[in-house]
Amino acid sequence: MSVTLPRPGAGAPTLGALTVGQLLRLCDVAGLGPADAESHAALLLGALGPVAERPLDLPPPTRTFLSDDHTPVEFSLAHLPDRLPTLRVLVEPGCLEPDLAGNGRTGLAVVRELARAWNFSTTQLDALTDLFLPDDPHGPLALWIALELRAGGVPAVKVYLNPSASGPEHAAATVREAFRRLGHPDAFASLPDADGYPFLALDLGEWDTPRAKVYLRHDDLTAARAGTLSRTRPGPSAAEIEEFLTLAGGFDDRPDGTGLHVPLAGRPGLTCHAFTENRTGLPSGFTLHVPVRDYVRHDGEAFGRAARALRRYGMDPAALRRAMEALTSRRPEDGAGLIAYLALVHQEGRPARITTYLSAEAYEVRAPRLGLPASVPTSVPSRRAGVGA
Ligand code: TRP
């Protein structure tokens, strides 16, 4: 008979321990002090709930679409000129639930808990639950929460919902009805054509100007077409949007401007249209999201593109480099996916902003595309040893 003796301290690290470690180091990158960092860490653990205790040697709790390796956490940095970036974290609180209906219910309960704790209203969300959280929802998500982790401890909260909850064929009608209920009856009509409506997002809590946002999917998006998609007035110029897409997609070295017509032929580009008032019926914000990870050989290349875009807007890429080091001890060249998206954000009355979306890679590092297979498992134990430091 063999007996397995417990080895002292041998329990696998947990999802909560890994992501809280990442968050604390990212708080430092974002210039947040220890008191803020501690309260933000508690917030992340609260939003994750029991899945935080899940040992990392178990597989991901569900095949969440939140990140490529199904970690239910993704970080992002909102960069601005002349200051440190703002840190945000995206979480799927319902990821332990066996079905999407339960996933959505848990997500909603966590939003309500946050609302009670931070004293904000959920009226706008409550008005939409029948549309986005039906009893028998379709995928690929039910409810995600993003927390903007500011100095002073009070988070701003964003809730992401699935317009295809009642089936993809109803997504457009669901978005139109949601905007009508939110007091933007003309919003849907102002949008450009799209191949899908992956998310509707609501700002809840401490925002100067809360937004209702819709994300549009554009298959085979070219820079030339991307330049036509903003409906804000005045908005970014077509040339500015074109330049960002060709740079992020890696098409800007093509001769004679032919890069303008190279499509994002793999994972699609997205646009996001933000509505804040209904005087004009037009959006007040436009964002272009480029899934840079599918258009690079490795994260060294993704960083190079991000750095060029950031410098172009007078922003310092050093914080992004430090953020990558805060997330993982692997070399950027050894994976493709740490930088998931690059986005250019225009919101009326504010300077342009660049957002970088950063993966936690709790379960897997996607292999660089150098003739290797598309995806290999992380050598988890050895990599994690470095991450906890
Ligand atoms: N992982 C999903 C995707 O790649 C959803 C997602 C996570 C996303 N973070 C994002 C989409 C940032 C756009 C921008 O589409």
mmCIF file of C-alpha atoms and ligand atoms in Angstrom:
data_model
loop_
_atom_site.group_PDB
_atom_site.id
_atom_site.type_symbol
_atom_site.label_atom_id
_atom_site.label_comp_id
_atom_site.label_asym_id
_atom_site.label_seq_id
_atom_site.Cartn_x
_atom_site.Cartn_y
_atom_site.Cartn_z
ATOM 1 C CA MET A 1 0.000 0.000 0.000
ATOM 2 C CA SER A 2 1.399 3.372 -0.865
ATOM 3 C CA VAL A 3 0.705 6.480 1.155
ATOM 4 C CA THR A 4 0.938 9.972 -0.252
ATOM 5 C CA LEU A 5 2.495 12.178 2.370
ATOM 6 C CA PRO A 6 1.534 15.825 2.255
ATOM 7 C CA ARG A 7 4.540 17.894 1.260
ATOM 8 C CA PRO A 8 4.759 21.164 3.179
ATOM 9 C CA GLY A 9 3.709 24.098 1.015
ATOM 10 C CA ALA A 10 3.284 21.861 -2.010
ATOM 11 C CA GLY A 11 -0.268 22.949 -2.953
ATOM 12 C CA ALA A 12 -0.415 24.321 -6.496
ATOM 13 C CA PRO A 13 -0.767 28.100 -6.604
ATOM 14 C CA THR A 14 -4.302 29.278 -7.198
ATOM 15 C CA LEU A 15 -5.862 31.390 -9.922
ATOM 16 C CA GLY A 16 -6.461 34.088 -7.299
ATOM 17 C CA ALA A 17 -2.847 34.059 -6.115
ATOM 18 C CA LEU A 18 -1.506 34.326 -9.657
ATOM 19 C CA THR A 19 -3.823 37.124 -10.793
ATOM 20 C CA VAL A 20 -3.574 39.079 -7.537
ATOM 21 C CA GLY A 21 0.220 38.925 -7.845
ATOM 22 C CA GLN A 22 -0.078 40.251 -11.388
ATOM 23 C CA LEU A 23 -2.487 42.954 -10.257
ATOM 24 C CA LEU A 24 -0.245 44.134 -7.406
ATOM 25 C CA ARG A 25 2.754 44.436 -9.739
ATOM 26 C CA LEU A 26 0.602 46.211 -12.347
ATOM 27 C CA CYS A 27 -0.626 48.654 -9.691
ATOM 28 C CA ASP A 28 2.998 49.600 -9.174
ATOM 29 C CA VAL A 29 3.422 50.137 -12.934
ATOM 30 C CA ALA A 30 0.306 52.346 -12.888
ATOM 31 C CA GLY A 31 1.692 54.413 -9.998
ATOM 32 C CA LEU A 32 -0.886 53.200 -7.470
ATOM 33 C CA GLY A 33 0.290 53.062 -3.865
ATOM 34 C CA PRO A 34 0.081 50.067 -1.515
ATOM 35 C CA ALA A 35 -3.262 51.059 0.032
ATOM 36 C CA ASP A 36 -4.947 51.349 -3.381
ATOM 37 C CA ALA A 37 -3.254 48.168 -4.567
ATOM 38 C CA GLU A 38 -4.528 46.269 -1.565
ATOM 39 C CA SER A 39 -8.090 47.464 -2.000
ATOM 40 C CA HIS A 40 -7.972 46.668 -5.738
ATOM 41 C CA ALA A 41 -6.651 43.171 -4.984
ATOM 42 C CA ALA A 42 -9.568 42.610 -2.625
ATOM 43 C CA LEU A 43 -11.900 43.829 -5.342
ATOM 44 C CA LEU A 44 -10.485 41.363 -7.884
ATOM 45 C CA LEU A 45 -10.785 38.488 -5.399
ATOM 46 C CA GLY A 46 -14.351 39.524 -4.599
ATOM 47 C CA ALA A 47 -15.296 39.642 -8.284
ATOM 48 C CA LEU A 48 -13.690 36.254 -8.924
ATOM 49 C CA GLY A 49 -15.407 34.653 -5.947
ATOM 50 C CA PRO A 50 -14.739 30.961 -5.239
ATOM 51 C CA VAL A 51 -12.816 30.362 -8.490
ATOM 52 C CA ALA A 52 -9.970 32.363 -6.942
ATOM 53 C CA GLU A 53 -9.251 29.296 -4.784
ATOM 54 C CA ARG A 54 -8.947 27.012 -7.800
ATOM 55 C CA PRO A 55 -5.480 25.465 -8.050
ATOM 56 C CA LEU A 56 -3.806 26.244 -11.343
ATOM 57 C CA ASP A 57 -2.996 22.616 -11.997
ATOM 58 C CA LEU A 58 -6.711 22.067 -12.645
ATOM 59 C CA PRO A 59 -7.894 23.005 -16.150
ATOM 60 C CA PRO A 60 -9.670 26.344 -16.725
ATOM 61 C CA PRO A 61 -13.081 26.360 -14.980
ATOM 62 C CA THR A 62 -14.905 26.835 -18.293
ATOM 63 C CA ARG A 63 -13.820 27.492 -21.855
ATOM 64 C CA THR A 64 -14.514 31.188 -21.375
ATOM 65 C CA PHE A 65 -14.215 33.386 -24.446
ATOM 66 C CA LEU A 66 -12.811 36.179 -22.283
ATOM 67 C CA SER A 67 -9.246 35.170 -23.147
ATOM 68 C CA ASP A 68 -7.624 32.729 -25.545
ATOM 69 C CA ASP A 69 -6.363 30.361 -22.830
ATOM 70 C CA HIS A 70 -9.682 30.629 -20.913
ATOM 71 C CA THR A 71 -8.291 32.547 -17.955
ATOM 72 C CA PRO A 72 -11.369 34.442 -16.662
ATOM 73 C CA VAL A 73 -9.233 37.567 -16.101
ATOM 74 C CA GLU A 74 -7.674 40.065 -18.554
ATOM 75 C CA PHE A 75 -5.838 43.272 -17.726
ATOM 76 C CA SER A 76 -5.667 46.441 -19.786
ATOM 77 C CA LEU A 77 -3.864 49.744 -19.681
ATOM 78 C CA ALA A 78 -5.365 53.021 -20.905
ATOM 79 C CA HIS A 79 -2.424 55.160 -22.003
ATOM 80 C CA LEU A 80 -2.416 58.953 -22.080
ATOM 81 C CA PRO A 81 0.366 61.433 -22.825
ATOM 82 C CA ASP A 82 2.502 62.676 -19.946
ATOM 83 C CA ARG A 83 1.203 60.379 -17.258
ATOM 84 C CA LEU A 84 1.154 56.784 -16.129
ATOM 85 C CA PRO A 85 -1.507 54.555 -17.669
ATOM 86 C CA THR A 86 -4.766 53.653 -15.940
ATOM 87 C CA LEU A 87 -5.126 50.000 -15.003
ATOM 88 C CA ARG A 88 -8.273 48.008 -15.638
ATOM 89 C CA VAL A 89 -9.198 44.376 -15.149
ATOM 90 C CA LEU A 90 -11.880 42.342 -16.921
ATOM 91 C CA VAL A 91 -13.405 39.400 -15.018
ATOM 92 C CA GLU A 92 -16.006 36.699 -15.620
ATOM 93 C CA PRO A 93 -17.510 36.192 -12.144
ATOM 94 C CA GLY A 94 -19.776 33.338 -13.287
ATOM 95 C CA CYS A 95 -17.029 31.214 -14.805
ATOM 96 C CA LEU A 96 -17.473 28.372 -12.293
ATOM 97 C CA GLU A 97 -21.122 27.892 -13.233
ATOM 98 C CA PRO A 98 -21.868 24.858 -15.382
ATOM 99 C CA ASP A 99 -24.216 26.746 -17.719
ATOM 100 C CA LEU A 100 -24.519 30.253 -19.155
ATOM 101 C CA ALA A 101 -27.786 31.049 -17.361
ATOM 102 C CA GLY A 102 -26.087 30.442 -14.016
ATOM 103 C CA ASN A 103 -23.020 32.292 -15.241
ATOM 104 C CA GLY A 104 -25.164 35.364 -15.945
ATOM 105 C CA ARG A 105 -27.013 35.120 -12.610
ATOM 106 C CA THR A 106 -23.739 34.984 -10.702
ATOM 107 C CA GLY A 107 -22.370 37.881 -12.737
ATOM 108 C CA LEU A 108 -25.460 39.952 -11.999
ATOM 109 C CA ALA A 109 -25.257 39.133 -8.291
ATOM 110 C CA VAL A 110 -21.632 40.327 -8.233
ATOM 111 C CA VAL A 111 -22.573 43.588 -9.991
ATOM 112 C CA ARG A 112 -25.300 44.130 -7.386
ATOM 113 C CA GLU A 113 -22.857 43.426 -4.555
ATOM 114 C CA LEU A 114 -20.429 45.962 -6.003
ATOM 115 C CA ALA A 115 -23.268 48.454 -6.364
ATOM 116 C CA ARG A 116 -24.166 48.043 -2.698
ATOM 117 C CA ALA A 117 -20.558 48.237 -1.547
ATOM 118 C CA TRP A 118 -19.729 51.317 -3.623
ATOM 119 C CA ASN A 119 -23.158 52.876 -3.547
ATOM 120 C CA PHE A 120 -23.957 53.134 -7.246
ATOM 121 C CA SER A 121 -27.161 52.462 -9.122
ATOM 122 C CA THR A 122 -27.852 49.460 -11.363
ATOM 123 C CA THR A 123 -31.075 50.898 -12.803
ATOM 124 C CA GLN A 124 -29.782 50.892 -16.378
ATOM 125 C CA LEU A 125 -28.671 47.286 -16.143
ATOM 126 C CA ASP A 126 -31.887 46.235 -14.401
ATOM 127 C CA ALA A 127 -33.821 47.627 -17.363
ATOM 128 C CA LEU A 128 -32.034 45.225 -19.729
ATOM 129 C CA THR A 129 -31.850 41.898 -17.908
ATOM 130 C CA ASP A 130 -34.753 40.312 -19.828
ATOM 131 C CA LEU A 131 -32.938 41.090 -23.113
ATOM 132 C CA PHE A 132 -29.449 39.963 -22.129
ATOM 133 C CA LEU A 133 -29.974 37.406 -19.385
ATOM 134 C CA PRO A 134 -32.850 35.208 -20.625
ATOM 135 C CA ASP A 135 -33.540 31.828 -19.018
ATOM 136 C CA ASP A 136 -31.952 29.869 -21.852
ATOM 137 C CA PRO A 137 -29.182 32.097 -23.190
ATOM 138 C CA HIS A 138 -27.015 31.516 -26.260
ATOM 139 C CA GLY A 139 -23.235 32.014 -26.045
ATOM 140 C CA PRO A 140 -20.466 32.901 -26.114
ATOM 141 C CA LEU A 141 -20.728 34.944 -22.903
ATOM 142 C CA ALA A 142 -23.333 36.021 -20.361
ATOM 143 C CA LEU A 143 -21.814 38.819 -18.276
ATOM 144 C CA TRP A 144 -18.351 40.201 -17.739
ATOM 145 C CA ILE A 145 -17.303 42.990 -15.385
ATOM 146 C CA ALA A 146 -14.470 45.426 -15.982
ATOM 147 C CA LEU A 147 -13.084 47.423 -13.075
ATOM 148 C CA GLU A 148 -11.130 50.599 -13.643
ATOM 149 C CA LEU A 149 -8.652 50.647 -10.758
ATOM 150 C CA ARG A 150 -8.075 54.258 -9.857
ATOM 151 C CA ALA A 151 -6.160 56.054 -7.169
ATOM 152 C CA GLY A 152 -8.405 56.666 -4.170
ATOM 153 C CA GLY A 153 -9.819 53.177 -4.184
ATOM 154 C CA VAL A 154 -13.242 53.856 -5.731
ATOM 155 C CA PRO A 155 -13.522 51.699 -8.849
ATOM 156 C CA ALA A 156 -15.486 52.548 -11.956
ATOM 157 C CA VAL A 157 -17.398 49.543 -13.211
ATOM 158 C CA LYS A 158 -18.294 48.420 -16.723
ATOM 159 C CA VAL A 159 -20.657 45.551 -17.470
ATOM 160 C CA TYR A 160 -20.381 43.598 -20.743
ATOM 161 C CA LEU A 161 -23.428 41.793 -22.080
ATOM 162 C CA ASN A 162 -24.110 39.547 -25.073
ATOM 163 C CA PRO A 163 -26.468 40.934 -27.751
ATOM 164 C CA SER A 164 -26.793 37.371 -29.132
ATOM 165 C CA ALA A 165 -28.195 36.060 -25.844
ATOM 166 C CA SER A 166 -31.489 35.276 -27.624
ATOM 167 C CA GLY A 167 -29.674 34.011 -30.725
ATOM 168 C CA PRO A 168 -27.332 35.767 -33.153
ATOM 169 C CA GLU A 169 -30.249 36.405 -35.531
ATOM 170 C CA HIS A 170 -31.771 38.692 -32.872
ATOM 171 C CA ALA A 171 -28.578 40.572 -31.968
ATOM 172 C CA ALA A 172 -29.322 43.700 -34.023
ATOM 173 C CA ALA A 173 -32.892 43.963 -32.677
ATOM 174 C CA THR A 174 -31.613 43.435 -29.129
ATOM 175 C CA VAL A 175 -29.076 46.244 -29.481
ATOM 176 C CA ARG A 176 -31.716 48.570 -30.953
ATOM 177 C CA GLU A 177 -34.152 47.837 -28.124
ATOM 178 C CA ALA A 178 -31.466 48.192 -25.461
ATOM 179 C CA PHE A 179 -30.488 51.639 -26.751
ATOM 180 C CA ARG A 180 -34.145 52.650 -26.908
ATOM 181 C CA ARG A 181 -34.617 51.709 -23.258
ATOM 182 C CA LEU A 182 -31.424 53.548 -22.325
ATOM 183 C CA GLY A 183 -32.725 56.764 -23.870
ATOM 184 C CA HIS A 184 -30.847 56.556 -27.182
ATOM 185 C CA PRO A 185 -33.661 55.797 -29.641
ATOM 186 C CA ASP A 186 -31.642 56.884 -32.683
ATOM 187 C CA ALA A 187 -28.382 55.227 -31.725
ATOM 188 C CA PHE A 188 -28.801 52.007 -33.653
ATOM 189 C CA ALA A 189 -29.684 53.783 -36.899
ATOM 190 C CA SER A 190 -26.492 55.820 -36.682
ATOM 191 C CA LEU A 191 -24.211 52.763 -36.679
ATOM 192 C CA PRO A 192 -22.246 51.589 -39.716
ATOM 193 C CA ASP A 193 -22.856 48.129 -41.231
ATOM 194 C CA ALA A 194 -21.416 45.269 -39.219
ATOM 195 C CA ASP A 195 -20.960 41.517 -39.432
ATOM 196 C CA GLY A 196 -21.991 41.048 -35.819
ATOM 197 C CA TYR A 197 -22.595 42.716 -32.462
ATOM 198 C CA PRO A 198 -20.324 40.942 -29.979
ATOM 199 C CA PHE A 199 -20.900 43.121 -26.888
ATOM 200 C CA LEU A 200 -23.040 45.822 -25.348
ATOM 201 C CA ALA A 201 -21.347 47.587 -22.445
ATOM 202 C CA LEU A 202 -22.633 49.912 -19.745
ATOM 203 C CA ASP A 203 -20.653 52.221 -17.493
ATOM 204 C CA LEU A 204 -21.925 51.975 -13.922
ATOM 205 C CA GLY A 205 -20.623 53.784 -10.854
ATOM 206 C CA GLU A 206 -18.165 56.642 -10.613
ATOM 207 C CA TRP A 207 -17.943 57.979 -14.173
ATOM 208 C CA ASP A 208 -17.880 61.643 -15.227
ATOM 209 C CA THR A 209 -19.847 60.782 -18.354
ATOM 210 C CA PRO A 210 -21.288 57.261 -18.258
ATOM 211 C CA ARG A 211 -21.453 55.612 -21.655
ATOM 212 C CA ALA A 212 -23.550 52.922 -23.299
ATOM 213 C CA LYS A 213 -21.380 51.222 -25.878
ATOM 214 C CA VAL A 214 -21.883 48.727 -28.646
ATOM 215 C CA TYR A 215 -19.108 46.686 -30.241
ATOM 216 C CA LEU A 216 -19.317 45.855 -33.932
ATOM 217 C CA ARG A 217 -17.484 43.057 -35.703
ATOM 218 C CA HIS A 218 -16.009 43.726 -39.144
ATOM 219 C CA ASP A 219 -14.816 40.691 -41.070
ATOM 220 C CA ASP A 220 -11.840 41.214 -43.415
ATOM 221 C CA LEU A 221 -11.526 44.805 -42.256
ATOM 222 C CA THR A 222 -9.085 46.927 -44.258
ATOM 223 C CA ALA A 223 -7.627 50.234 -43.138
ATOM 224 C CA ALA A 224 -9.442 51.937 -46.010
ATOM 225 C CA ARG A 225 -12.783 50.663 -44.730
ATOM 226 C CA ALA A 226 -11.926 51.273 -41.066
ATOM 227 C CA GLY A 227 -11.406 54.929 -41.984
ATOM 228 C CA THR A 228 -15.112 55.160 -42.920
ATOM 229 C CA LEU A 229 -16.591 53.643 -39.748
ATOM 230 C CA SER A 230 -16.632 56.448 -37.181
ATOM 231 C CA ARG A 231 -19.969 58.207 -36.816
ATOM 232 C CA THR A 232 -18.827 60.804 -34.270
ATOM 233 C CA ARG A 233 -18.987 64.475 -35.356
ATOM 234 C CA PRO A 234 -16.395 65.821 -35.463
ATOM 235 C CA GLY A 235 -14.464 62.628 -35.248
ATOM 236 C CA PRO A 236 -11.043 61.266 -35.941
ATOM 237 C CA SER A 237 -9.981 61.682 -39.551
ATOM 238 C CA ALA A 238 -10.090 58.695 -41.875
ATOM 239 C CA ALA A 239 -6.315 59.051 -42.278
ATOM 240 C CA GLU A 240 -5.750 58.712 -38.538
ATOM 241 C CA ILE A 241 -7.805 55.516 -38.276
ATOM 242 C CA GLU A 242 -6.165 54.100 -41.417
ATOM 243 C CA GLU A 243 -2.738 54.783 -40.010
ATOM 244 C CA PHE A 244 -3.531 53.015 -36.738
ATOM 245 C CA LEU A 245 -4.854 49.902 -38.441
ATOM 246 C CA THR A 246 -1.963 49.589 -40.872
ATOM 247 C CA LEU A 247 0.507 50.077 -38.033
ATOM 248 C CA ALA A 248 -1.165 47.641 -35.620
ATOM 249 C CA GLY A 249 -1.804 45.076 -38.361
ATOM 250 C CA GLY A 250 1.768 45.332 -39.636
ATOM 251 C CA PHE A 251 0.705 46.483 -43.103
ATOM 252 C CA ASP A 252 2.385 49.887 -43.052
ATOM 253 C CA ASP A 253 5.559 48.713 -44.755
ATOM 254 C CA ARG A 254 3.760 47.798 -47.999
ATOM 255 C CA PRO A 255 4.853 49.944 -50.923
ATOM 256 C CA ASP A 256 2.643 52.714 -52.374
ATOM 257 C CA GLY A 257 0.105 52.611 -49.594
ATOM 258 C CA THR A 258 -1.191 49.174 -50.638
ATOM 259 C CA GLY A 259 -1.267 48.337 -46.923
ATOM 260 C CA LEU A 260 -4.518 50.318 -46.869
ATOM 261 C CA HIS A 261 -6.202 47.407 -48.639
ATOM 262 C CA VAL A 262 -4.770 44.460 -46.718
ATOM 263 C CA PRO A 263 -7.593 42.872 -44.695
ATOM 264 C CA LEU A 264 -7.467 41.620 -41.123
ATOM 265 C CA ALA A 265 -8.233 38.200 -42.589
ATOM 266 C CA GLY A 266 -7.977 36.179 -39.379
ATOM 267 C CA ARG A 267 -9.493 37.262 -36.089
ATOM 268 C CA PRO A 268 -11.696 40.260 -36.960
ATOM 269 C CA GLY A 269 -11.225 43.904 -36.081
ATOM 270 C CA LEU A 270 -13.898 45.487 -33.884
ATOM 271 C CA THR A 271 -15.209 48.997 -33.523
ATOM 272 C CA CYS A 272 -16.906 50.384 -30.461
ATOM 273 C CA HIS A 273 -19.431 53.230 -30.603
ATOM 274 C CA ALA A 274 -20.150 55.075 -27.351
ATOM 275 C CA PHE A 275 -23.347 57.016 -26.636
ATOM 276 C CA THR A 276 -23.549 59.564 -23.865
ATOM 277 C CA GLU A 277 -26.472 61.858 -24.715
ATOM 278 C CA ASN A 278 -29.335 61.871 -27.168
ATOM 279 C CA ARG A 279 -29.345 65.400 -28.555
ATOM 280 C CA THR A 280 -27.796 64.413 -31.861
ATOM 281 C CA GLY A 281 -28.482 60.683 -31.879
ATOM 282 C CA LEU A 282 -24.843 60.272 -32.861
ATOM 283 C CA PRO A 283 -22.178 58.510 -30.856
ATOM 284 C CA SER A 284 -19.687 60.607 -28.884
ATOM 285 C CA GLY A 285 -16.956 57.987 -28.933
ATOM 286 C CA PHE A 286 -15.282 55.742 -31.490
ATOM 287 C CA THR A 287 -12.739 53.015 -30.819
ATOM 288 C CA LEU A 288 -10.928 50.724 -33.225
ATOM 289 C CA HIS A 289 -9.788 47.414 -31.685
ATOM 290 C CA VAL A 290 -7.102 45.442 -33.535
ATOM 291 C CA PRO A 291 -6.506 41.863 -32.295
ATOM 292 C CA VAL A 292 -2.788 42.315 -32.756
ATOM 293 C CA ARG A 293 -1.953 38.860 -31.385
ATOM 294 C CA ASP A 294 -3.180 37.219 -34.569
ATOM 295 C CA TYR A 295 -1.060 39.440 -36.801
ATOM 296 C CA VAL A 296 2.373 39.081 -35.199
ATOM 297 C CA ARG A 297 4.945 36.331 -34.958
ATOM 298 C CA HIS A 298 5.428 36.966 -31.249
ATOM 299 C CA ASP A 299 4.873 39.485 -28.461
ATOM 300 C CA GLY A 300 8.203 41.191 -29.125
ATOM 301 C CA GLU A 301 6.744 42.233 -32.447
ATOM 302 C CA ALA A 302 3.419 43.182 -30.815
ATOM 303 C CA PHE A 303 5.299 45.350 -28.329
ATOM 304 C CA GLY A 304 7.215 47.022 -31.165
ATOM 305 C CA ARG A 305 3.964 47.978 -32.879
ATOM 306 C CA ALA A 306 2.369 49.155 -29.642
ATOM 307 C CA ALA A 307 5.471 51.221 -28.844
ATOM 308 C CA ARG A 308 5.366 52.930 -32.241
ATOM 309 C CA ALA A 309 1.680 53.714 -31.881
ATOM 310 C CA LEU A 310 2.186 55.033 -28.343
ATOM 311 C CA ARG A 311 5.103 57.271 -29.369
ATOM 312 C CA ARG A 312 3.067 58.549 -32.301
ATOM 313 C CA TYR A 313 0.597 59.901 -29.699
ATOM 314 C CA GLY A 314 3.238 61.214 -27.326
ATOM 315 C CA MET A 315 2.894 58.331 -24.868
ATOM 316 C CA ASP A 316 5.768 56.492 -23.217
ATOM 317 C CA PRO A 317 5.982 52.754 -24.048
ATOM 318 C CA ALA A 318 8.072 52.075 -20.906
ATOM 319 C CA ALA A 319 4.958 51.421 -18.821
ATOM 320 C CA LEU A 320 3.771 48.787 -21.290
ATOM 321 C CA ARG A 321 7.129 47.037 -21.195
ATOM 322 C CA ARG A 322 7.030 47.038 -17.401
ATOM 323 C CA ALA A 323 3.450 45.751 -17.450
ATOM 324 C CA MET A 324 4.495 42.803 -19.610
ATOM 325 C CA GLU A 325 7.211 42.006 -17.087
ATOM 326 C CA ALA A 326 4.662 42.295 -14.279
ATOM 327 C CA LEU A 327 2.566 39.594 -15.925
ATOM 328 C CA THR A 328 5.093 36.980 -16.891
ATOM 329 C CA SER A 329 8.745 36.109 -16.666
ATOM 330 C CA ARG A 330 8.789 34.564 -20.143
ATOM 331 C CA ARG A 331 10.487 36.460 -22.955
ATOM 332 C CA PRO A 332 8.098 38.326 -25.282
ATOM 333 C CA GLU A 333 9.601 36.391 -28.208
ATOM 334 C CA ASP A 334 8.483 33.094 -26.660
ATOM 335 C CA GLY A 335 4.751 33.582 -27.187
ATOM 336 C CA ALA A 336 2.104 35.439 -29.178
ATOM 337 C CA GLY A 337 -0.839 36.597 -27.132
ATOM 338 C CA LEU A 338 0.377 38.518 -24.109
ATOM 339 C CA ILE A 339 -0.743 41.670 -25.942
ATOM 340 C CA ALA A 340 -4.220 40.619 -27.095
ATOM 341 C CA TYR A 341 -5.537 43.866 -28.605
ATOM 342 C CA LEU A 342 -4.342 47.357 -29.429
ATOM 343 C CA ALA A 343 -7.076 49.982 -29.501
ATOM 344 C CA LEU A 344 -7.289 53.644 -30.461
ATOM 345 C CA VAL A 345 -9.966 55.457 -28.468
ATOM 346 C CA HIS A 346 -11.555 58.774 -29.387
ATOM 347 C CA GLN A 347 -14.067 60.225 -26.942
ATOM 348 C CA GLU A 348 -15.533 63.693 -27.494
ATOM 349 C CA GLY A 349 -13.817 66.361 -25.426
ATOM 350 C CA ARG A 350 -10.869 64.159 -24.463
ATOM 351 C CA PRO A 351 -7.439 63.549 -25.894
ATOM 352 C CA ALA A 352 -7.008 60.392 -27.988
ATOM 353 C CA ARG A 353 -6.051 57.389 -25.912
ATOM 354 C CA ILE A 354 -4.439 54.059 -26.717
ATOM 355 C CA THR A 355 -5.501 50.940 -24.860
ATOM 356 C CA THR A 356 -3.407 47.792 -24.619
ATOM 357 C CA TYR A 357 -5.104 44.537 -23.531
ATOM 358 C CA LEU A 358 -2.860 42.148 -21.644
ATOM 359 C CA SER A 359 -3.430 38.434 -21.035
ATOM 360 C CA ALA A 360 -2.915 36.754 -17.685
ATOM 361 C CA GLU A 361 -1.805 33.486 -19.409
ATOM 362 C CA ALA A 362 -2.727 31.448 -16.336
ATOM 363 C CA TYR A 363 -3.239 28.292 -18.380
ATOM 364 C CA GLU A 364 -1.402 28.535 -21.650
ATOM 365 C CA VAL A 365 1.035 30.586 -23.664
ATOM 366 C CA ARG A 366 0.274 30.610 -27.362
ATOM 367 C CA ALA A 367 3.379 29.610 -29.256
ATOM 368 C CA PRO A 368 5.082 32.161 -31.465
ATOM 369 C CA ARG A 369 4.361 31.633 -35.157
ATOM 370 C CA LEU A 370 7.775 30.536 -36.359
ATOM 371 C CA GLY A 371 6.743 27.315 -38.050
ATOM 372 C CA LEU A 372 5.702 25.848 -34.689
ATOM 373 C CA PRO A 373 2.226 24.472 -33.940
ATOM 374 C CA ALA A 374 -0.361 27.161 -33.304
ATOM 375 C CA SER A 375 -0.707 26.436 -29.592
ATOM 376 C CA VAL A 376 1.323 24.624 -26.954
ATOM 377 C CA PRO A 377 0.602 24.201 -23.258
ATOM 378 C CA THR A 378 2.597 26.333 -20.875
ATOM 379 C CA SER A 379 5.232 24.514 -18.891
ATOM 380 C CA VAL A 380 3.189 25.642 -15.940
ATOM 381 C CA PRO A 381 5.195 24.862 -12.800
ATOM 382 C CA SER A 382 8.525 26.281 -13.917
ATOM 383 C CA ARG A 383 6.970 29.421 -15.363
ATOM 384 C CA ARG A 384 4.894 30.099 -12.303
ATOM 385 C CA ALA A 385 7.862 29.895 -10.041
ATOM 386 C CA GLY A 386 9.067 33.140 -11.610
ATOM 387 C CA VAL A 387 5.699 34.847 -11.631
ATOM 388 C CA GLY A 388 5.149 34.735 -7.900
ATOM 389 C CA ALA A 389 8.291 36.707 -7.204
HETATM 390 N N1 TRP B 1 -11.265 37.360 -25.930
HETATM 391 C C1 TRP B 1 -12.330 37.953 -26.683
HETATM 392 C C2 TRP B 1 -11.792 38.483 -28.010
HETATM 393 O O1 TRP B 1 -10.641 38.378 -28.270
HETATM 394 C C3 TRP B 1 -13.054 39.065 -25.934
HETATM 395 C C4 TRP B 1 -12.200 40.211 -25.505
HETATM 396 C C5 TRP B 1 -11.439 40.250 -24.381
HETATM 397 C C6 TRP B 1 -12.046 41.470 -26.155
HETATM 398 N N2 TRP B 1 -10.812 41.458 -24.294
HETATM 399 C C7 TRP B 1 -11.145 42.222 -25.362
HETATM 400 C C8 TRP B 1 -12.555 42.054 -27.322
HETATM 401 C C9 TRP B 1 -10.762 43.507 -25.726
HETATM 402 C C10 TRP B 1 -12.150 43.334 -27.668
HETATM 403 C C11 TRP B 1 -11.262 44.067 -26.888
HETATM 404 O O2 TRP B 1 -12.536 38.964 -28.828
#
